[in-house]
Amino acid sequence: MSGTSAKAPVYMDHAATTPVAPEVAQEMGRCLTADGAFGNPGSGGHEFGDRARALVEAARMRVAQAAGARADEVIWTSGATEANNLAIFGVADHYRDFGRHIVTARTEHKAVLDPCRELERRGWRVTYLVPDASGIVTAEQVAGALAADTVLVSLMHVNNEIGTIQDIAAIAAVCARHGGARFHVDAAQSIGKLPVDFCQSGVDLMSLSAHKAYGPKGVGALLVSRQGGVWLRARQFGGGQERGLRSGTVPTHQVVGMGAALELAAADCEGENRRIAALRDVLWQGLEACGGVIRNGAADASVPHLLNVSFEDVEGESLLAAVSPHVAVSTGSACASASGEASYVLRALGRSERLAESSLRFSLGRYTHAADIERTVAAVGHALAHLRGVGGVISIGGADGIEGTDGVGGAYGIGGV
Amino acid sequence: MHYNAITRRYFDSAPGAGVLIGPAVGRGAAGSRTQGTWVQFDVQADFATTGSPLLAAARFLAFACPHTIAACAWVVEHAVGRRLDAGLPESVRELSLLLGSPVEKLGRLLTVEDAWLAALSAAAARRVTVVAARDRAGPA
């Protein structure tokens, strides 16, 4: 990553978060101090509040334009997690008398799965669709899962672990034909990276995040379709901001940052995607040359910035430990994750627990360059050689006349293996 | 996960990784790759001394987490020259403290001990064969 010293690890975790773009940080800074727009955007009647409110509404317009939505469809939240919760519980609470069935998928983010599980505890039925081996959920699967009492379908646009893109327009059409099923899409991984057209897609609710697209952490939005006539019950009460759906003082600097970041990302989305896809391909070719690697997800229906790979014959935690001093990546390893379980997404795709644990997610970004790819391939190649040698999968040879490679030290010929 | 300096050093360099061959080498293994932890030790005994034989060399292979690999490397490095019947150079508990291994990994360090003891036992069983061969060869 440019701007870091040669010894700093390469940052390959842009799907987790991105640095705030300098232009974005500048705009945010102008909303914080006494000489800037620090006023409460909810304070009418004086210049400070008016100035902040103007910036908030300008940011709302920028986010709407980046997502193909109307400005009055943007509800500010603290991030995609809150937006997902507001969408799921908001719909569930409002439409509870019309039905108590939700459709989602096993590979959704926890910010969708956990609210669904909470609703199950409250007596709702939830259908968890199983994607194919590449992570795709088809419109036909959704159609087959819809029931008379289905009030919500919640599926992500781009999977955060494997990068698979879902055909949300086709699924939206299925939900529209059903009539009673509102369609919520978690677009945290796609906004700023893929063209998103909320109005055209037929989606009813869409969750957005700023910090995956070079904006600040702590801000996001829920797009609520006006044309679809979707109603939500609020989760947070107080000052009645955001049309009463999300009370609380709107953080001017945060929403300004989100607006600036998404506008910036949308400006050269296509060119940037071409550049990153080329780098991603070089990365894959380099990793593939190491041998014993399996690409996870749909190579032909995936975002360009994300590559998920399982590595055979290495233990997951050791792989991450060997790679992480040189490259910052995410892993499917149980020991490295907060949940303590191997990646449920990869397990849902049919990967074994061992392969799920020995997987790495490489996510490229705006500041990733060819030299970073070279360093990444070298670091992973070195780690694989080291661990496969220590594990007896490949010969490490005799260095001092005592070690031998007599054929019994191989990985699969020893009792207890 | 955070690793202390000792774990980091022994994991990164893995001194003593490999295998041994020869009539005085005993091999022991424990665990399984499918379960996520597999360890193998080769130990070479020195039967030339009178009394209890000594450990002349040791090597290991491991498909395991960094703490377990570091434990194997540390054991191999510190065991040479000790008596063959002396067990691990440090107890599993001491190893755990030395490496800063979390308590939930105690079972993995016990796998190291199991493999080590099996290798020592296999090497000790080689004594009769080695001494008989030496006797047949006559005085050097």
Coordinates of C-alpha atoms in Angstrom, one line a residue:
Chain A
M1 CA 0.0 0.0 0.0
S2 CA 1.5 3.3 -1.0
G3 CA 2.4 5.7 1.7
T4 CA 3.6 3.0 4.1
S5 CA 7.2 2.0 4.7
A6 CA 8.6 -1.0 3.0
K7 CA 8.5 -3.1 6.2
A8 CA 4.9 -2.3 7.1
P9 CA 2.6 -5.2 6.2
V10 CA 0.7 -4.9 3.0
Y11 CA -2.9 -4.0 3.7
M12 CA -5.1 -6.6 2.0
D13 CA -8.1 -6.2 4.2
H14 CA -10.2 -3.5 2.5
A15 CA -13.3 -5.6 2.8
A16 CA -13.0 -5.1 6.6
T17 CA -12.4 -1.4 6.4
T18 CA -10.7 1.2 4.3
P19 CA -8.7 4.3 5.3
V20 CA -10.5 7.5 5.0
A21 CA -9.6 9.3 1.8
P22 CA -7.7 12.5 2.4
E23 CA -10.3 14.5 0.5
V24 CA -13.0 13.1 2.7
A25 CA -11.1 13.7 5.9
Q26 CA -10.7 17.3 4.8
E27 CA -14.4 17.8 4.3
M28 CA -15.1 16.2 7.6
G29 CA -12.6 18.4 9.4
R30 CA -14.5 21.4 8.3
C31 CA -17.5 20.3 10.3
L32 CA -15.9 19.9 13.7
T33 CA -14.3 23.1 15.0
A34 CA -15.5 26.5 16.0
D35 CA -14.6 28.0 12.6
G36 CA -16.5 25.2 10.8
A37 CA -20.1 23.8 10.6
F38 CA -20.2 22.5 14.1
G39 CA -23.8 23.4 14.8
N40 CA -26.5 21.0 15.5
P41 CA -28.3 20.4 12.2
G42 CA -31.5 20.0 14.2
S43 CA -31.3 23.6 15.6
G44 CA -33.4 25.9 13.5
G45 CA -33.4 29.6 13.7
H46 CA -29.7 30.4 13.8
E47 CA -26.9 30.4 11.3
F48 CA -24.9 27.6 12.9
G49 CA -27.7 25.1 12.8
D50 CA -28.7 26.2 9.3
R51 CA -25.2 25.8 8.0
A52 CA -24.9 22.2 9.4
R53 CA -28.3 21.3 8.1
A54 CA -27.4 22.4 4.6
L55 CA -24.3 20.2 4.7
V56 CA -26.3 17.2 6.0
E57 CA -28.9 17.6 3.2
A58 CA -26.2 18.0 0.6
A59 CA -24.6 14.8 1.9
R60 CA -27.9 13.1 1.8
M61 CA -28.2 14.1 -1.9
R62 CA -24.7 12.8 -2.6
V63 CA -25.4 9.4 -1.0
A64 CA -28.7 9.2 -2.8
Q65 CA -27.0 9.9 -6.2
A66 CA -24.3 7.4 -5.5
A67 CA -26.9 4.7 -4.8
G68 CA -29.5 5.6 -7.4
A69 CA -32.0 6.7 -4.8
R70 CA -34.0 9.8 -3.9
A71 CA -32.7 12.0 -1.2
D72 CA -35.8 11.5 0.9
E73 CA -35.2 7.8 0.9
V74 CA -31.9 8.1 2.8
I75 CA -32.1 7.5 6.6
W76 CA -28.8 8.0 8.4
T77 CA -27.7 5.3 10.8
S78 CA -24.5 4.5 12.7
G79 CA -23.5 1.9 10.0
A80 CA -24.7 -1.1 8.1
T81 CA -25.3 -3.1 11.2
E82 CA -27.8 -0.6 12.6
A83 CA -29.3 -0.3 9.1
N84 CA -29.8 -4.0 8.9
N85 CA -31.3 -4.1 12.4
L86 CA -33.7 -1.2 11.6
A87 CA -34.8 -2.9 8.3
I88 CA -35.4 -6.3 9.8
F89 CA -36.9 -5.4 13.1
G90 CA -38.6 -2.4 11.6
V91 CA -40.4 -4.4 9.0
A92 CA -41.1 -7.3 11.4
D93 CA -42.7 -5.0 14.0
H94 CA -44.8 -3.1 11.5
Y95 CA -46.1 -6.1 9.5
R96 CA -46.3 -8.6 12.3
D97 CA -50.1 -8.9 11.9
F98 CA -49.7 -9.8 8.2
G99 CA -47.3 -12.7 8.7
R100 CA -44.3 -13.9 10.7
H101 CA -42.0 -15.5 8.1
I102 CA -38.7 -14.2 6.9
V103 CA -36.4 -15.6 4.1
T104 CA -32.6 -15.1 4.2
A105 CA -29.5 -17.2 3.4
R106 CA -27.0 -19.1 5.5
T107 CA -24.2 -17.0 4.1
E108 CA -25.5 -13.6 5.2
H109 CA -23.6 -11.4 7.5
K110 CA -24.1 -11.8 11.3
A111 CA -25.8 -8.4 11.3
V112 CA -28.6 -10.1 9.4
L113 CA -28.5 -13.6 10.8
D114 CA -28.5 -12.5 14.5
P115 CA -31.6 -10.3 14.2
C116 CA -33.3 -13.2 12.3
R117 CA -32.4 -15.6 15.2
E118 CA -33.7 -13.1 17.7
L119 CA -37.0 -13.0 15.8
E120 CA -37.0 -16.8 15.8
R121 CA -36.8 -16.6 19.6
R122 CA -39.8 -14.4 19.4
G123 CA -41.8 -17.0 17.5
W124 CA -41.1 -16.0 13.9
R125 CA -40.2 -18.6 11.2
V126 CA -37.0 -18.0 9.3
T127 CA -36.0 -19.9 6.1
Y128 CA -32.3 -20.0 5.6
L129 CA -31.6 -20.6 2.0
V130 CA -28.5 -22.7 1.1
P131 CA -26.5 -21.2 -1.8
D132 CA -24.7 -23.2 -4.4
A133 CA -21.0 -24.0 -4.1
S134 CA -20.1 -20.6 -5.4
G135 CA -22.3 -18.8 -3.0
I136 CA -25.1 -17.8 -5.3
V137 CA -28.8 -17.8 -4.2
T138 CA -31.1 -17.9 -7.2
A139 CA -34.4 -16.1 -7.7
E140 CA -36.0 -19.5 -8.1
Q141 CA -34.8 -20.5 -4.7
V142 CA -36.3 -17.4 -3.2
A143 CA -39.6 -18.0 -5.0
G144 CA -39.7 -21.5 -3.7
A145 CA -39.2 -20.3 -0.1
L146 CA -41.9 -17.6 -0.2
A147 CA -45.0 -18.4 1.7
A148 CA -48.3 -16.6 2.2
D149 CA -47.1 -15.1 5.5
T150 CA -43.7 -14.0 4.3
V151 CA -43.1 -10.3 5.1
L152 CA -39.4 -9.9 4.4
V153 CA -36.6 -11.3 2.3
S154 CA -33.1 -10.2 3.3
L155 CA -30.1 -11.0 1.2
M156 CA -26.8 -9.3 0.7
H157 CA -25.7 -7.8 -2.6
V158 CA -22.1 -8.9 -2.3
N159 CA -20.9 -11.5 0.1
N160 CA -18.3 -10.1 2.5
E161 CA -16.2 -13.2 2.7
I162 CA -16.2 -14.6 -0.9
G163 CA -17.3 -11.6 -3.0
T164 CA -20.1 -13.4 -4.8
I165 CA -22.6 -11.0 -6.4
Q166 CA -26.3 -11.8 -6.1
D167 CA -28.8 -11.0 -8.8
I168 CA -30.8 -8.6 -6.7
A169 CA -33.0 -7.3 -9.5
A170 CA -34.2 -10.8 -10.3
I171 CA -34.9 -11.5 -6.6
A172 CA -36.7 -8.1 -6.3
A173 CA -39.0 -9.1 -9.2
V174 CA -39.9 -12.4 -7.4
C175 CA -40.7 -10.5 -4.2
A176 CA -42.8 -7.9 -6.1
R177 CA -44.8 -10.7 -7.7
H178 CA -45.4 -12.1 -4.2
G179 CA -46.8 -8.8 -3.2
G180 CA -46.4 -9.1 0.6
A181 CA -42.6 -9.8 0.8
R182 CA -40.5 -6.7 1.2
F183 CA -36.9 -7.1 -0.1
H184 CA -34.0 -5.9 2.0
V185 CA -30.5 -5.9 0.6
D186 CA -27.3 -5.4 2.6
A187 CA -25.1 -3.5 0.2
A188 CA -22.3 -2.7 2.6
Q189 CA -19.8 -4.5 0.4
S190 CA -21.1 -3.2 -2.9
I191 CA -21.7 0.5 -2.5
G192 CA -18.8 2.4 -4.0
K193 CA -17.5 -0.8 -5.7
L194 CA -20.4 -1.8 -8.0
P195 CA -22.9 0.4 -9.8
V196 CA -26.0 0.4 -7.5
D197 CA -29.3 1.7 -8.7
F198 CA -31.7 1.5 -5.8
C199 CA -34.8 2.9 -7.6
Q200 CA -34.3 0.7 -10.7
S201 CA -33.5 -2.5 -8.8
G202 CA -36.9 -2.8 -7.2
V203 CA -35.4 -3.3 -3.8
D204 CA -37.4 -2.0 -0.9
L205 CA -34.7 -1.5 1.7
M206 CA -30.9 -1.2 1.3
S207 CA -28.2 -1.0 4.0
L208 CA -25.1 1.1 3.3
S209 CA -21.9 1.6 5.1
A210 CA -19.3 4.4 4.7
H211 CA -16.1 2.9 6.0
K212 CA -15.9 0.2 3.3
A213 CA -15.7 2.9 0.7
Y214 CA -13.0 5.2 2.1
G215 CA -15.4 7.1 4.4
P216 CA -15.5 7.2 8.2
K217 CA -16.5 4.4 10.5
G218 CA -19.6 5.1 12.6
V219 CA -22.0 6.2 9.8
G220 CA -24.2 4.4 7.3
A221 CA -27.6 4.7 5.9
L222 CA -30.8 2.7 5.3
L223 CA -32.5 3.4 2.0
V224 CA -36.2 3.1 2.3
S225 CA -38.1 3.0 -0.9
R226 CA -40.8 5.6 -1.3
Q227 CA -42.3 4.1 -4.4
G228 CA -42.6 0.7 -2.8
G229 CA -44.6 2.1 0.1
V230 CA -42.5 0.3 2.8
W231 CA -43.3 1.1 6.4
L232 CA -41.0 0.6 9.3
R233 CA -41.5 0.8 13.0
A234 CA -38.6 2.8 14.6
R235 CA -36.1 1.1 16.9
Q236 CA -34.8 4.3 18.5
F237 CA -36.9 7.1 20.0
G238 CA -36.1 10.6 21.0
G239 CA -35.8 13.8 19.0
G240 CA -37.7 12.5 16.0
Q241 CA -34.9 13.0 13.5
E242 CA -34.8 11.1 10.2
R243 CA -38.6 11.2 9.8
G244 CA -38.9 9.6 13.3
L245 CA -37.2 6.4 12.2
R246 CA -33.9 7.1 13.8
S247 CA -33.9 9.7 16.6
G248 CA -30.6 11.3 17.7
T249 CA -28.5 14.2 16.6
V250 CA -27.2 13.7 13.1
P251 CA -23.4 13.8 13.2
T252 CA -22.7 16.3 10.5
H253 CA -19.0 15.4 10.0
Q254 CA -19.8 11.7 9.6
V255 CA -22.6 12.1 7.1
V256 CA -20.6 14.7 5.2
G257 CA -17.7 12.1 5.1
M258 CA -20.0 9.4 3.8
G259 CA -21.4 11.7 1.1
A260 CA -18.0 12.7 0.0
A261 CA -16.6 9.2 0.0
L262 CA -19.5 7.7 -2.0
E263 CA -19.4 10.5 -4.5
L264 CA -15.6 10.0 -4.9
A265 CA -16.0 6.2 -5.3
A266 CA -18.8 6.5 -7.9
A267 CA -16.8 9.0 -10.0
D268 CA -14.4 6.3 -11.3
C269 CA -16.0 3.1 -10.3
E270 CA -15.5 1.4 -13.7
G271 CA -11.9 2.4 -14.3
E272 CA -10.9 1.5 -10.7
N273 CA -12.6 -1.9 -11.0
R274 CA -10.7 -2.7 -14.2
R275 CA -7.4 -1.8 -12.4
I276 CA -8.2 -3.8 -9.3
A277 CA -9.5 -6.8 -11.3
A278 CA -6.2 -6.9 -13.2
L279 CA -4.3 -6.9 -9.9
R280 CA -6.6 -9.5 -8.4
D281 CA -5.9 -11.8 -11.4
V282 CA -2.1 -11.4 -10.9
L283 CA -2.6 -12.3 -7.3
W284 CA -4.6 -15.4 -8.0
Q285 CA -2.1 -16.6 -10.6
G286 CA 0.7 -16.1 -8.1
L287 CA -1.1 -18.0 -5.4
E288 CA -2.3 -20.7 -7.7
A289 CA 1.4 -21.3 -8.7
C290 CA 2.1 -22.2 -5.0
G291 CA 0.0 -25.4 -5.5
G292 CA -2.7 -26.8 -3.2
V293 CA -5.0 -23.8 -3.4
I294 CA -8.7 -23.6 -4.0
R295 CA -10.5 -20.4 -5.0
N296 CA -13.7 -19.9 -3.0
G297 CA -16.7 -18.1 -4.5
A298 CA -17.9 -17.5 -8.1
A299 CA -14.9 -16.4 -10.2
D300 CA -17.3 -15.2 -12.9
A301 CA -19.8 -13.4 -10.6
S302 CA -17.6 -11.8 -8.0
V303 CA -16.5 -8.3 -7.1
P304 CA -13.0 -7.5 -8.4
H305 CA -11.5 -6.4 -5.1
L306 CA -12.0 -9.7 -3.2
L307 CA -10.3 -13.0 -3.5
N308 CA -10.9 -15.9 -1.0
V309 CA -8.6 -18.9 -1.2
S310 CA -8.3 -22.1 0.8
F311 CA -4.8 -23.6 1.2
E312 CA -4.4 -27.4 1.5
D313 CA -2.0 -29.0 3.9
V314 CA -1.5 -26.1 6.3
E315 CA -3.2 -25.4 9.6
G316 CA -5.3 -22.3 9.6
E317 CA -3.9 -20.4 12.6
S318 CA -0.4 -21.1 11.6
L319 CA -1.0 -19.9 8.1
L320 CA -2.3 -16.6 9.4
A321 CA 0.5 -16.3 12.0
A322 CA 3.1 -16.9 9.2
V323 CA 1.5 -14.4 6.8
S324 CA 0.3 -11.6 9.0
P325 CA 3.7 -10.0 9.8
H326 CA 3.9 -9.3 6.1
V327 CA 0.3 -9.0 4.8
A328 CA -2.8 -7.9 6.7
V329 CA -5.6 -10.3 5.7
S330 CA -8.7 -11.9 7.1
T331 CA -9.0 -15.6 7.8
G332 CA -11.5 -18.3 8.2
S333 CA -9.5 -19.7 11.1
A334 CA -11.5 -20.4 14.3
C335 CA -8.7 -19.2 16.6
A336 CA -8.4 -15.9 14.9
S337 CA -12.1 -15.0 14.8
A338 CA -14.1 -13.5 17.6
S339 CA -16.7 -16.2 17.3
G340 CA -14.3 -19.1 17.8
E341 CA -15.8 -21.1 14.9
A342 CA -14.5 -21.7 11.4
S343 CA -16.0 -19.5 8.7
Y344 CA -19.7 -20.4 8.5
V345 CA -19.9 -19.0 5.0
L346 CA -17.3 -21.4 3.7
R347 CA -18.8 -24.3 5.6
A348 CA -22.2 -23.4 4.0
L349 CA -20.5 -23.7 0.6
G350 CA -19.5 -27.2 1.4
R351 CA -15.8 -26.7 2.4
S352 CA -14.5 -28.9 5.1
E353 CA -13.8 -27.4 8.5
R354 CA -10.0 -27.8 7.8
L355 CA -10.2 -26.0 4.5
A356 CA -12.5 -23.3 5.9
E357 CA -10.0 -22.7 8.6
S358 CA -7.0 -22.5 6.3
S359 CA -8.6 -19.9 4.1
L360 CA -7.5 -16.3 3.6
R361 CA -9.5 -13.4 2.3
F362 CA -7.4 -10.9 0.3
S363 CA -9.3 -7.7 -0.4
L364 CA -7.6 -5.1 -2.6
G365 CA -8.3 -1.4 -2.6
R366 CA -7.7 2.0 -4.0
Y367 CA -4.1 2.2 -2.7
T368 CA -3.1 -1.3 -3.7
H369 CA -0.4 -1.5 -6.4
A370 CA 1.5 -4.1 -8.3
A371 CA 4.4 -4.1 -5.8
D372 CA 1.9 -5.0 -3.0
I373 CA 0.7 -8.0 -5.0
E374 CA 4.3 -9.2 -5.5
R375 CA 5.0 -8.9 -1.8
T376 CA 1.8 -10.7 -0.9
V377 CA 2.5 -13.7 -3.3
A378 CA 6.0 -13.9 -1.9
A379 CA 4.9 -13.9 1.7
V380 CA 2.2 -16.5 1.2
G381 CA 4.5 -18.7 -0.9
H382 CA 7.1 -18.5 1.9
A383 CA 4.6 -19.3 4.6
L384 CA 3.2 -22.3 2.6
A385 CA 6.7 -23.7 2.0
H386 CA 7.6 -23.3 5.7
L387 CA 4.5 -24.8 7.1
R388 CA 4.3 -27.6 4.6
G389 CA 7.9 -28.4 5.4
V390 CA 7.3 -28.4 9.1
G391 CA 4.2 -30.5 8.5
G392 CA 6.2 -33.1 6.5
V393 CA 4.1 -32.4 3.4
I394 CA 7.1 -31.4 1.4
S395 CA 10.7 -32.5 2.0
I396 CA 12.8 -30.0 3.9
G397 CA 16.0 -32.1 3.2
G398 CA 19.0 -32.9 5.4
A399 CA 21.1 -29.9 6.4
D400 CA 23.5 -31.4 8.8
G401 CA 23.8 -35.1 7.8
I402 CA 21.4 -36.3 10.4
E403 CA 18.1 -35.3 8.9
G404 CA 16.9 -37.6 6.2
T405 CA 14.0 -37.7 3.8
D406 CA 13.6 -41.4 3.7
G407 CA 10.0 -41.3 2.5
V408 CA 8.5 -42.1 5.8
G409 CA 8.4 -38.4 6.8
G410 CA 5.7 -37.6 4.3
A411 CA 2.4 -36.3 5.3
Y412 CA 0.2 -39.3 4.6
G413 CA 2.4 -42.3 5.3
I414 CA 2.6 -42.2 9.1
G415 CA 0.5 -43.8 11.7
G416 CA -1.8 -41.5 13.5
V417 CA -2.1 -39.1 10.5
Chain B
M1 CA -3.9 -13.9 18.4
H2 CA -0.8 -12.5 20.2
Y3 CA 2.2 -14.7 20.4
N4 CA 5.1 -14.1 22.9
A5 CA 8.6 -13.6 21.7
I6 CA 9.6 -17.2 22.4
T7 CA 6.7 -18.7 20.5
R8 CA 7.3 -16.3 17.6
R9 CA 11.0 -17.2 17.4
Y10 CA 10.5 -21.0 17.6
F11 CA 7.5 -20.9 15.2
D12 CA 9.2 -18.7 12.6
S13 CA 12.4 -20.6 12.5
A14 CA 11.2 -24.0 13.6
P15 CA 14.6 -25.3 14.5
G16 CA 14.8 -29.1 14.5
A17 CA 12.0 -29.6 11.9
G18 CA 12.6 -32.7 9.9
V19 CA 13.0 -36.5 10.3
L20 CA 15.8 -38.8 11.3
I21 CA 16.8 -42.2 10.0
G22 CA 19.0 -44.9 11.4
P23 CA 18.9 -48.0 13.5
A24 CA 18.9 -46.1 16.8
V25 CA 16.0 -43.8 15.8
G26 CA 12.6 -44.1 17.4
R27 CA 9.5 -42.5 16.1
G28 CA 6.4 -41.4 17.9
A29 CA 3.3 -39.6 16.7
A30 CA 0.1 -38.3 18.2
G31 CA -3.0 -36.4 17.1
S32 CA -4.5 -36.3 13.7
R33 CA -4.5 -33.8 10.8
T34 CA -8.2 -34.0 10.4
Q35 CA -8.6 -32.9 14.0
G36 CA -6.2 -30.0 13.4
T37 CA -3.2 -31.1 15.5
W38 CA -0.7 -33.8 14.5
V39 CA 2.8 -34.1 15.9
Q40 CA 5.7 -36.6 15.1
F41 CA 9.0 -36.8 16.8
D42 CA 12.1 -38.8 15.8
V43 CA 14.7 -39.3 18.5
Q44 CA 18.1 -40.9 18.1
A45 CA 19.6 -42.6 21.1
D46 CA 23.2 -43.0 22.0
F47 CA 23.6 -46.5 23.3
A48 CA 27.4 -46.3 23.5
T49 CA 27.4 -45.1 27.1
T50 CA 27.0 -47.5 30.0
G51 CA 23.9 -47.0 32.0
S52 CA 20.9 -45.1 30.8
P53 CA 21.2 -44.2 27.1
L54 CA 21.3 -40.5 26.1
L55 CA 19.4 -38.6 23.5
A56 CA 21.8 -37.8 20.7
A57 CA 19.4 -36.0 18.3
A58 CA 15.8 -35.2 17.8
R59 CA 13.6 -33.9 15.0
F60 CA 9.9 -33.1 14.7
L61 CA 7.1 -32.7 12.1
A62 CA 3.9 -30.9 13.1
F63 CA 0.6 -29.9 11.5
A64 CA -0.5 -27.6 14.2
C65 CA -1.0 -24.1 15.6
P66 CA 2.0 -21.8 16.2
H67 CA 2.1 -22.7 20.0
T68 CA 2.3 -26.4 19.2
I69 CA 5.0 -26.0 16.5
A70 CA 7.0 -23.7 18.9
A71 CA 6.6 -26.3 21.7
C72 CA 7.9 -29.1 19.4
A73 CA 10.9 -27.0 18.3
W74 CA 11.7 -26.0 21.9
V75 CA 11.5 -29.6 23.1
V76 CA 13.8 -30.9 20.4
E77 CA 16.3 -28.1 21.0
H78 CA 16.4 -28.7 24.7
A79 CA 16.3 -32.5 24.9
V80 CA 19.6 -33.4 23.3
G81 CA 22.1 -34.8 25.8
R82 CA 19.4 -35.7 28.3
R83 CA 18.6 -39.3 29.4
L84 CA 16.3 -41.2 27.2
D85 CA 14.0 -42.0 30.1
A86 CA 13.8 -38.4 31.3
G87 CA 10.5 -37.4 29.6
L88 CA 9.9 -33.8 28.4
P89 CA 12.6 -31.2 29.3
E90 CA 9.8 -29.3 31.0
S91 CA 6.4 -30.2 32.1
V92 CA 3.4 -29.4 29.9
R93 CA 2.4 -26.8 32.4
E94 CA 5.8 -25.1 32.3
L95 CA 5.8 -25.3 28.5
S96 CA 2.5 -23.6 28.5
L97 CA 3.7 -20.8 30.7
L98 CA 7.0 -20.4 28.7
L99 CA 5.1 -20.1 25.4
G100 CA 2.2 -18.0 26.8
S101 CA -0.2 -20.6 25.4
P102 CA -3.8 -20.0 26.2
V103 CA -5.4 -22.5 28.6
E104 CA -7.7 -23.9 25.9
K105 CA -4.6 -25.1 24.0
L106 CA -3.5 -27.4 26.9
G107 CA -4.8 -30.4 25.0
R108 CA -2.5 -29.6 22.1
L109 CA 0.5 -29.5 24.3
L110 CA -0.5 -32.9 25.8
T111 CA -0.4 -34.2 22.2
V112 CA 3.2 -33.0 22.1
E113 CA 3.9 -34.9 25.2
D114 CA 2.2 -38.0 23.9
A115 CA 4.2 -38.0 20.7
W116 CA 7.4 -37.3 22.6
L117 CA 7.0 -40.1 25.1
A118 CA 6.1 -42.5 22.2
A119 CA 9.2 -41.6 20.4
L120 CA 11.4 -42.1 23.5
S121 CA 9.8 -45.4 24.1
A122 CA 10.4 -46.5 20.5
A123 CA 14.0 -45.4 20.7
A124 CA 14.6 -47.3 23.9
A125 CA 13.1 -50.4 22.3
R126 CA 15.8 -50.2 19.6
R127 CA 18.6 -50.9 22.2
V128 CA 18.6 -54.6 21.8
T129 CA 18.8 -54.4 18.0
V130 CA 21.5 -51.8 18.0
V131 CA 23.7 -53.5 20.7
A132 CA 23.4 -56.9 19.0
A133 CA 24.4 -55.4 15.6
R134 CA 27.4 -53.7 17.3
D135 CA 28.4 -56.9 19.0
R136 CA 28.2 -58.8 15.7
A137 CA 30.4 -56.2 14.1
G138 CA 33.0 -56.7 16.8
P139 CA 35.4 -54.1 18.3
A140 CA 36.0 -51.1 16.2

